[in-house]
Amino acid sequence: MTELVLRFRAPDRPGIISAIAPLLATHGCDIRGAEVYGDDDTGGFFCRMRLSSPTAGRDALASVIEPVACELSLSWELHDLDARMRVLIAVSKFGHCLVDLIHKCEIGQLPIEIVGVVSNHETMRKTVEWHGLPYHHLPMGEGKAAQEAAFLALIEDTGAQLIVLARYMQILSDDFAAKLLGRCINIHHSFLPSFKGAKPYHQAHARGVKLIGATAHFVTPDLDEGPIIEQDVRRVTHAVTADEMVAIGREIEASVLSRAVRWQAEHRIFQNGNKTVVL
Amino acid sequence: MTELVLRFRAPDRPGIISAIAPLLATHGCDIRGAEVYGDDDTGGFFCRMRLSSPTAGRDALASVIEPVACELSLSWELHDLDARMRVLIAVSKFGHCLVDLIHKCEIGQLPIEIVGVVSNHETMRKTVEWHGLPYHHLPMGEGKAAQEAAFLALIEDTGAQLIVLARYMQILSDDFAAKLLGRCINIHHSFLPSFKGAKPYHQAHARGVKLIGATAHFVTPDLDEGPIIEQDVRRVTHAVTADEMVAIGREIEASVLSRAVRWQAEHRIFQNGNKTVVL
Amino acid sequence: MTELVLRFRAPDRPGIISAIAPLLATHGCDIRGAEVYGDDDTGGFFCRMRLSSPTAGRDALASVIEPVACELSLSWELHDLDARMRVLIAVSKFGHCLVDLIHKCEIGQLPIEIVGVVSNHETMRKTVEWHGLPYHHLPMGEGKAAQEAAFLALIEDTGAQLIVLARYMQILSDDFAAKLLGRCINIHHSFLPSFKGAKPYHQAHARGVKLIGATAHFVTPDLDEGPIIEQDVRRVTHAVTADEMVAIGREIEASVLSRAVRWQAEHRIFQNGNKTVVL
Amino acid sequence: MTELVLRFRAPDRPGIISAIAPLLATHGCDIRGAEVYGDDDTGGFFCRMRLSSPTAGRDALASVIEPVACELSLSWELHDLDARMRVLIAVSKFGHCLVDLIHKCEIGQLPIEIVGVVSNHETMRKTVEWHGLPYHHLPMGEGKAAQEAAFLALIEDTGAQLIVLARYMQILSDDFAAKLLGRCINIHHSFLPSFKGAKPYHQAHARGVKLIGATAHFVTPDLDEGPIIEQDVRRVTHAVTADEMVAIGREIEASVLSRAVRWQAEHRIFQNGNKTVVL
């Protein structure tokens, strides 16, 4: 048996599950778990099912789902959970998120394959290469357009399905961001929508907040405004300096980002307007 | 349209959803949300669906589900979400959980109808009656057997579907606990399985823990060992006295208990061996 | 012996503790606990000490502290912990924070004396009076100026030392806010600085955040910008409606506000520019 | 100026601060921050002060503190915050805590100097040596006594002031544990006192708890019973497998352990009977 994930979305209408479920049964697929969410605000209908299926059942299943999906105007995907998502990680100089992702991947806690690391700096090369991963230095020297073109080429060459901005301190051009829509996750080092932009922990320190946090979100042309995937916070006091907030924040960032990456790799995340549905 | 909850459990086998979903569709029921969980350890299969159904569809729907449920040996329930669960609350002298439940019920945050309050003391009568709720003083004077018999009679008279032990400081007899299996929720004023038994916050203080918590669980004959429904904790320091821990704990208890009661009233909780599945 | 709190602040300079501590010793005061914080950014120096002192020692102590305090240009206070802070609570129509404060006060968990409740509505009268507390209906009918004048008169008549805006849905005039500087705490029903202004939970829902929270802060003429005292958050998902967020938020609001009130009643909070120091 | 930490404990009696503070002033030491805690249960008195002192003032200061400390029977320490604590880390096969400590140390977030890593396995050698740290393989082959003797010798050779058991899966002999009293921190992969002993996450999974956690504590001969330094938890559901709990737990373990190590390196932790005081 293989483990599959069937996920689909549709304009909300009755009968979707009753049309899909029998197909699965007739092909010997057992629904091991499922979550269905109908959004009354947007009228969107979202479903993720975890199936155990007789080996080699995948294509047969896909071929019978297709016509029904058409009829119901479902947009759907069928994923083999054994196939690890190909992930390209982008960093600048800070390695805490990168190191965390690599470590969790190495000890089998993240179902991803890291196909490479991109950076506008050389800082992380030694670490990355020691872990046996390809390091691609794409400096901003020839300008953003050229660098983003090289970045995009690399995404295509590596067949990356997910791009993770793990403290990549470059603002993507609208055009580049648009090309990555839905497959690029950024960790914002603050609890959005608070403290957008630069030095958020220093902003937080100046405001005297009692909790600081981090936010993982999909990248969109609208900086810091993409759909939020996950957030977390940690308690701080008046005695915590801005630099200590940065240090505390790094741990939250790594933790939040790795959760968002895991959920994406497990095909749990749907975009729903400017929000996410995580099933 | 009315909102229904269809929930069922079964020995895990393929085809359950594919058998049920079409029935719903043919009766014009729309699946607004659903969660399915198959437990690989126990082989149990659990499902909760939120349906919007044409009014008066409930009985028609039930009648068509019955034969299929038999065939699949499903144990199933169909609930009208407009029908508030009838709840009987038991307390002793401490009112913090009681007051919280009553308040949340009054402001429409808890979908329950409080049919009465039972106590082995008179302490809470004034509060309860001021809120227009019947107060039943069942002292232990004539012994536990007599008191529990009166308690049981009251449950029958009031038609209570859920009994909430909101800091009811009496140990139920095995026989009474067995009679309430699956419909009685207790708040244990500690983070189980730590600090079972009496004065848990004082135990916690003596042990110097840095977090204290509370646990809502189903009542079983095996004291403090029933299936856990919900837990929460709060941070404490060396400077927090045992009495302050009690005070902090009360807030956690009220919050945790009200969540457990809500979930039960929304028909979300399944017992799964000595654990719970909350869908 | 009586329990005293000595608190003081000063422009930071060496020798403050070494000047004060001996005075305490010579008057038989034992330092049971103390916290000192020197803020390197603002240059402020803050200290709170919990003293056990021979009864009737208070005035004697004050008289010897005064000259030294002058010399060191300390601004200082000496409080008897047995003297409960006199608190006036302001509400509009929502009672969740009010009920929580009253209940915690009644069961001895909040070291305050509630001297009355002010409201621009009649909604909470019945509840407040049942608890034996005076209810003052100050409608906005004759305009804000008149109403605030009446409010201010009430503060003076009741000798209130702390005014708690427990979901009081009126914007104070700059003048009124200025008069209450440092003795008025508001609960803002969001995690500031996010979602300022009206319907914050609906704003949060629209933004799709994964955590919602509440903030207790001192009231200043600059709405929603006063020094933050305490904050907390709770996890939410895509499936939580805006109304459910409001419900969840109420529990956070009550909890956060009661902590801020407790700390103020225990003389723990200092204003430090636009921030707080909580010792 | 240099930053010093003066910490002391004493049998509780009045006048301690008033005796110490003037000494600091006369030697030009400024108290930048301080915390004092008198434990009414144990009668212990604990103080930690952060001082800024004229360079080279340390020894002069120590020499004047000594006689007063004798008189007051203080046990005291004076630390230069620039002097990083020498830490020896012990691991077995799991590297998540080790990697986290090394990374935080490398990016300047932990004020420690890692003087080496001890292991009863070779698993982590490559990682440790790549970071330029000495790796000491002390197999259990010749028996626990011999291995612990070698371990102890290594502690002396390296001048380690703190030994961190970062998932070191060996039970120390009573004799060895006694020798390390107060200078050895262990991370227990559960929320003590729940789930002591082996496979705690599997125990937690079997019990169906809704929160899992980790505990950092001082090592004592009494296994899993040493004074608790820090704890944290993360939320889990029925759907989280035991193996996923292990994975989630690793993140909590690393976070909790690094906080405990930081506090010890900052000289914040006092043992107080079987509890800790963290100032």
PDB file of C-alpha atoms in Angstrom, chain B residues 122-255:
ATOM      1  CA  GLU B 122     -25.415  25.461  50.307  1.00  0.00           C
ATOM      2  CA  THR B 123     -22.585  27.862  49.520  1.00  0.00           C
ATOM      3  CA  MET B 124     -23.500  28.552  45.898  1.00  0.00           C
ATOM      4  CA  ARG B 125     -27.287  28.634  46.267  1.00  0.00           C
ATOM      5  CA  LYS B 126     -27.584  32.409  46.350  1.00  0.00           C
ATOM      6  CA  THR B 127     -25.513  32.869  43.205  1.00  0.00           C
ATOM      7  CA  VAL B 128     -27.252  30.116  41.299  1.00  0.00           C
ATOM      8  CA  GLU B 129     -30.766  31.189  42.192  1.00  0.00           C
ATOM      9  CA  TRP B 130     -30.001  34.806  41.361  1.00  0.00           C
ATOM     10  CA  HIS B 131     -29.255  33.599  37.857  1.00  0.00           C
ATOM     11  CA  GLY B 132     -32.671  31.930  37.836  1.00  0.00           C
ATOM     12  CA  LEU B 133     -31.353  28.395  37.903  1.00  0.00           C
ATOM     13  CA  PRO B 134     -32.651  25.615  40.170  1.00  0.00           C
ATOM     14  CA  TYR B 135     -30.288  24.709  43.007  1.00  0.00           C
ATOM     15  CA  HIS B 136     -30.381  21.223  44.449  1.00  0.00           C
ATOM     16  CA  HIS B 137     -28.722  20.696  47.800  1.00  0.00           C
ATOM     17  CA  LEU B 138     -27.789  17.034  48.122  1.00  0.00           C
ATOM     18  CA  PRO B 139     -25.848  16.772  51.389  1.00  0.00           C
ATOM     19  CA  MET B 140     -23.754  13.717  52.134  1.00  0.00           C
ATOM     20  CA  GLY B 141     -25.527  13.357  55.467  1.00  0.00           C
ATOM     21  CA  GLU B 142     -27.356  10.129  54.736  1.00  0.00           C
ATOM     22  CA  GLY B 143     -24.259   8.631  53.165  1.00  0.00           C
ATOM     23  CA  LYS B 144     -22.855   8.424  49.680  1.00  0.00           C
ATOM     24  CA  ALA B 145     -25.240   5.739  48.435  1.00  0.00           C
ATOM     25  CA  ALA B 146     -28.344   7.746  49.283  1.00  0.00           C
ATOM     26  CA  GLN B 147     -26.838  10.979  47.973  1.00  0.00           C
ATOM     27  CA  GLU B 148     -25.816   9.409  44.683  1.00  0.00           C
ATOM     28  CA  ALA B 149     -29.247   7.837  44.298  1.00  0.00           C
ATOM     29  CA  ALA B 150     -30.777  11.308  44.684  1.00  0.00           C
ATOM     30  CA  PHE B 151     -28.212  12.712  42.247  1.00  0.00           C
ATOM     31  CA  LEU B 152     -29.079  10.016  39.721  1.00  0.00           C
ATOM     32  CA  ALA B 153     -32.797  10.643  40.109  1.00  0.00           C
ATOM     33  CA  LEU B 154     -32.159  14.325  39.485  1.00  0.00           C
ATOM     34  CA  ILE B 155     -30.245  13.532  36.296  1.00  0.00           C
ATOM     35  CA  GLU B 156     -33.239  11.560  35.084  1.00  0.00           C
ATOM     36  CA  ASP B 157     -35.798  14.170  36.137  1.00  0.00           C
ATOM     37  CA  THR B 158     -33.916  17.010  34.461  1.00  0.00           C
ATOM     38  CA  GLY B 159     -33.129  14.990  31.364  1.00  0.00           C
ATOM     39  CA  ALA B 160     -29.503  16.093  31.681  1.00  0.00           C
ATOM     40  CA  GLN B 161     -27.384  14.893  28.778  1.00  0.00           C
ATOM     41  CA  LEU B 162     -24.137  16.070  30.320  1.00  0.00           C
ATOM     42  CA  ILE B 163     -23.055  16.240  33.948  1.00  0.00           C
ATOM     43  CA  VAL B 164     -20.232  18.694  34.654  1.00  0.00           C
ATOM     44  CA  LEU B 165     -18.251  18.316  37.859  1.00  0.00           C
ATOM     45  CA  ALA B 166     -17.184  21.941  38.250  1.00  0.00           C
ATOM     46  CA  ARG B 167     -14.965  21.473  41.311  1.00  0.00           C
ATOM     47  CA  TYR B 168     -17.315  18.945  42.906  1.00  0.00           C
ATOM     48  CA  MET B 169     -15.148  17.686  45.731  1.00  0.00           C
ATOM     49  CA  GLN B 170     -16.694  14.266  46.120  1.00  0.00           C
ATOM     50  CA  ILE B 171     -15.302  10.978  44.880  1.00  0.00           C
ATOM     51  CA  LEU B 172     -18.006   9.165  42.957  1.00  0.00           C
ATOM     52  CA  SER B 173     -18.618   5.521  43.770  1.00  0.00           C
ATOM     53  CA  ASP B 174     -17.522   3.132  41.033  1.00  0.00           C
ATOM     54  CA  ASP B 175     -21.149   2.260  40.459  1.00  0.00           C
ATOM     55  CA  PHE B 176     -22.230   5.900  40.038  1.00  0.00           C
ATOM     56  CA  ALA B 177     -19.219   6.707  37.855  1.00  0.00           C
ATOM     57  CA  ALA B 178     -20.020   3.703  35.671  1.00  0.00           C
ATOM     58  CA  LYS B 179     -23.583   4.938  35.221  1.00  0.00           C
ATOM     59  CA  LEU B 180     -22.293   8.309  33.991  1.00  0.00           C
ATOM     60  CA  LEU B 181     -19.728   6.876  31.578  1.00  0.00           C
ATOM     61  CA  GLY B 182     -19.203   9.182  28.605  1.00  0.00           C
ATOM     62  CA  ARG B 183     -21.580  11.879  29.809  1.00  0.00           C
ATOM     63  CA  CYS B 184     -19.760  13.257  32.844  1.00  0.00           C
ATOM     64  CA  ILE B 185     -16.833  15.684  32.594  1.00  0.00           C
ATOM     65  CA  ASN B 186     -14.616  16.571  35.548  1.00  0.00           C
ATOM     66  CA  ILE B 187     -12.116  19.381  35.905  1.00  0.00           C
ATOM     67  CA  HIS B 188      -9.041  18.145  37.714  1.00  0.00           C
ATOM     68  CA  HIS B 189      -7.141  21.012  39.248  1.00  0.00           C
ATOM     69  CA  SER B 190      -3.774  19.884  38.003  1.00  0.00           C
ATOM     70  CA  PHE B 191      -1.929  18.910  34.876  1.00  0.00           C
ATOM     71  CA  LEU B 192      -2.603  15.173  34.823  1.00  0.00           C
ATOM     72  CA  PRO B 193      -0.983  12.741  35.188  1.00  0.00           C
ATOM     73  CA  SER B 194       1.053  14.916  37.539  1.00  0.00           C
ATOM     74  CA  PHE B 195      -0.163  15.634  41.032  1.00  0.00           C
ATOM     75  CA  LYS B 196      -3.159  13.352  41.254  1.00  0.00           C
ATOM     76  CA  GLY B 197      -5.313  13.492  44.336  1.00  0.00           C
ATOM     77  CA  ALA B 198      -5.615  16.180  46.956  1.00  0.00           C
ATOM     78  CA  LYS B 199      -4.102  19.678  47.016  1.00  0.00           C
ATOM     79  CA  PRO B 200      -2.347  19.350  43.634  1.00  0.00           C
ATOM     80  CA  TYR B 201      -1.203  22.968  43.564  1.00  0.00           C
ATOM     81  CA  HIS B 202       0.479  22.475  46.897  1.00  0.00           C
ATOM     82  CA  GLN B 203       2.094  19.336  45.523  1.00  0.00           C
ATOM     83  CA  ALA B 204       3.226  21.340  42.493  1.00  0.00           C
ATOM     84  CA  HIS B 205       4.573  24.107  44.677  1.00  0.00           C
ATOM     85  CA  ALA B 206       6.475  21.602  46.804  1.00  0.00           C
ATOM     86  CA  ARG B 207       8.001  20.077  43.665  1.00  0.00           C
ATOM     87  CA  GLY B 208       9.021  23.492  42.342  1.00  0.00           C
ATOM     88  CA  VAL B 209       7.520  23.120  38.871  1.00  0.00           C
ATOM     89  CA  LYS B 210       7.683  26.108  36.525  1.00  0.00           C
ATOM     90  CA  LEU B 211       4.298  25.514  34.893  1.00  0.00           C
ATOM     91  CA  ILE B 212       0.985  24.639  36.512  1.00  0.00           C
ATOM     92  CA  GLY B 213      -2.102  23.462  34.704  1.00  0.00           C
ATOM     93  CA  ALA B 214      -5.518  21.906  34.749  1.00  0.00           C
ATOM     94  CA  THR B 215      -7.119  18.944  32.995  1.00  0.00           C
ATOM     95  CA  ALA B 216     -10.673  18.277  31.875  1.00  0.00           C
ATOM     96  CA  HIS B 217     -11.427  14.569  31.519  1.00  0.00           C
ATOM     97  CA  PHE B 218     -14.282  12.125  31.336  1.00  0.00           C
ATOM     98  CA  VAL B 219     -15.186  10.557  34.648  1.00  0.00           C
ATOM     99  CA  THR B 220     -14.524   6.845  34.977  1.00  0.00           C
ATOM    100  CA  PRO B 221     -14.508   4.570  38.023  1.00  0.00           C
ATOM    101  CA  ASP B 222     -10.734   4.886  37.938  1.00  0.00           C
ATOM    102  CA  LEU B 223     -10.265   8.244  39.675  1.00  0.00           C
ATOM    103  CA  ASP B 224      -8.105  10.820  37.830  1.00  0.00           C
ATOM    104  CA  GLU B 225      -7.506   8.288  35.064  1.00  0.00           C
ATOM    105  CA  GLY B 226     -10.378   9.017  32.696  1.00  0.00           C
ATOM    106  CA  PRO B 227      -9.783  10.021  29.071  1.00  0.00           C
ATOM    107  CA  ILE B 228      -8.256  13.498  28.866  1.00  0.00           C
ATOM    108  CA  ILE B 229     -10.275  16.039  26.868  1.00  0.00           C
ATOM    109  CA  GLU B 230      -8.309  19.254  27.281  1.00  0.00           C
ATOM    110  CA  GLN B 231      -5.387  20.656  29.234  1.00  0.00           C
ATOM    111  CA  ASP B 232      -3.700  23.986  29.643  1.00  0.00           C
ATOM    112  CA  VAL B 233      -0.870  25.462  31.674  1.00  0.00           C
ATOM    113  CA  ARG B 234       0.358  28.812  32.946  1.00  0.00           C
ATOM    114  CA  ARG B 235       3.905  29.838  33.767  1.00  0.00           C
ATOM    115  CA  VAL B 236       4.881  30.293  37.444  1.00  0.00           C
ATOM    116  CA  THR B 237       8.108  31.179  39.217  1.00  0.00           C
ATOM    117  CA  HIS B 238       9.791  30.334  42.515  1.00  0.00           C
ATOM    118  CA  ALA B 239       8.162  33.474  43.947  1.00  0.00           C
ATOM    119  CA  VAL B 240       4.609  32.235  43.426  1.00  0.00           C
ATOM    120  CA  THR B 241       3.198  30.844  46.674  1.00  0.00           C
ATOM    121  CA  ALA B 242       1.043  27.730  46.834  1.00  0.00           C
ATOM    122  CA  ASP B 243      -1.987  29.933  47.485  1.00  0.00           C
ATOM    123  CA  GLU B 244      -1.191  32.107  44.468  1.00  0.00           C
ATOM    124  CA  MET B 245      -0.867  28.928  42.425  1.00  0.00           C
ATOM    125  CA  VAL B 246      -4.376  28.012  43.535  1.00  0.00           C
ATOM    126  CA  ALA B 247      -5.581  31.439  42.371  1.00  0.00           C
ATOM    127  CA  ILE B 248      -3.826  31.197  39.006  1.00  0.00           C
ATOM    128  CA  GLY B 249      -5.036  27.640  38.690  1.00  0.00           C
ATOM    129  CA  ARG B 250      -8.661  28.664  39.076  1.00  0.00           C
ATOM    130  CA  GLU B 251      -8.476  30.713  35.903  1.00  0.00           C
ATOM    131  CA  ILE B 252      -6.960  27.798  33.997  1.00  0.00           C
ATOM    132  CA  GLU B 253      -9.572  25.420  35.396  1.00  0.00           C
ATOM    133  CA  ALA B 254     -12.469  27.611  34.307  1.00  0.00           C
ATOM    134  CA  SER B 255     -11.000  28.105  30.849  1.00  0.00           C
TER     135      SER B 255
END
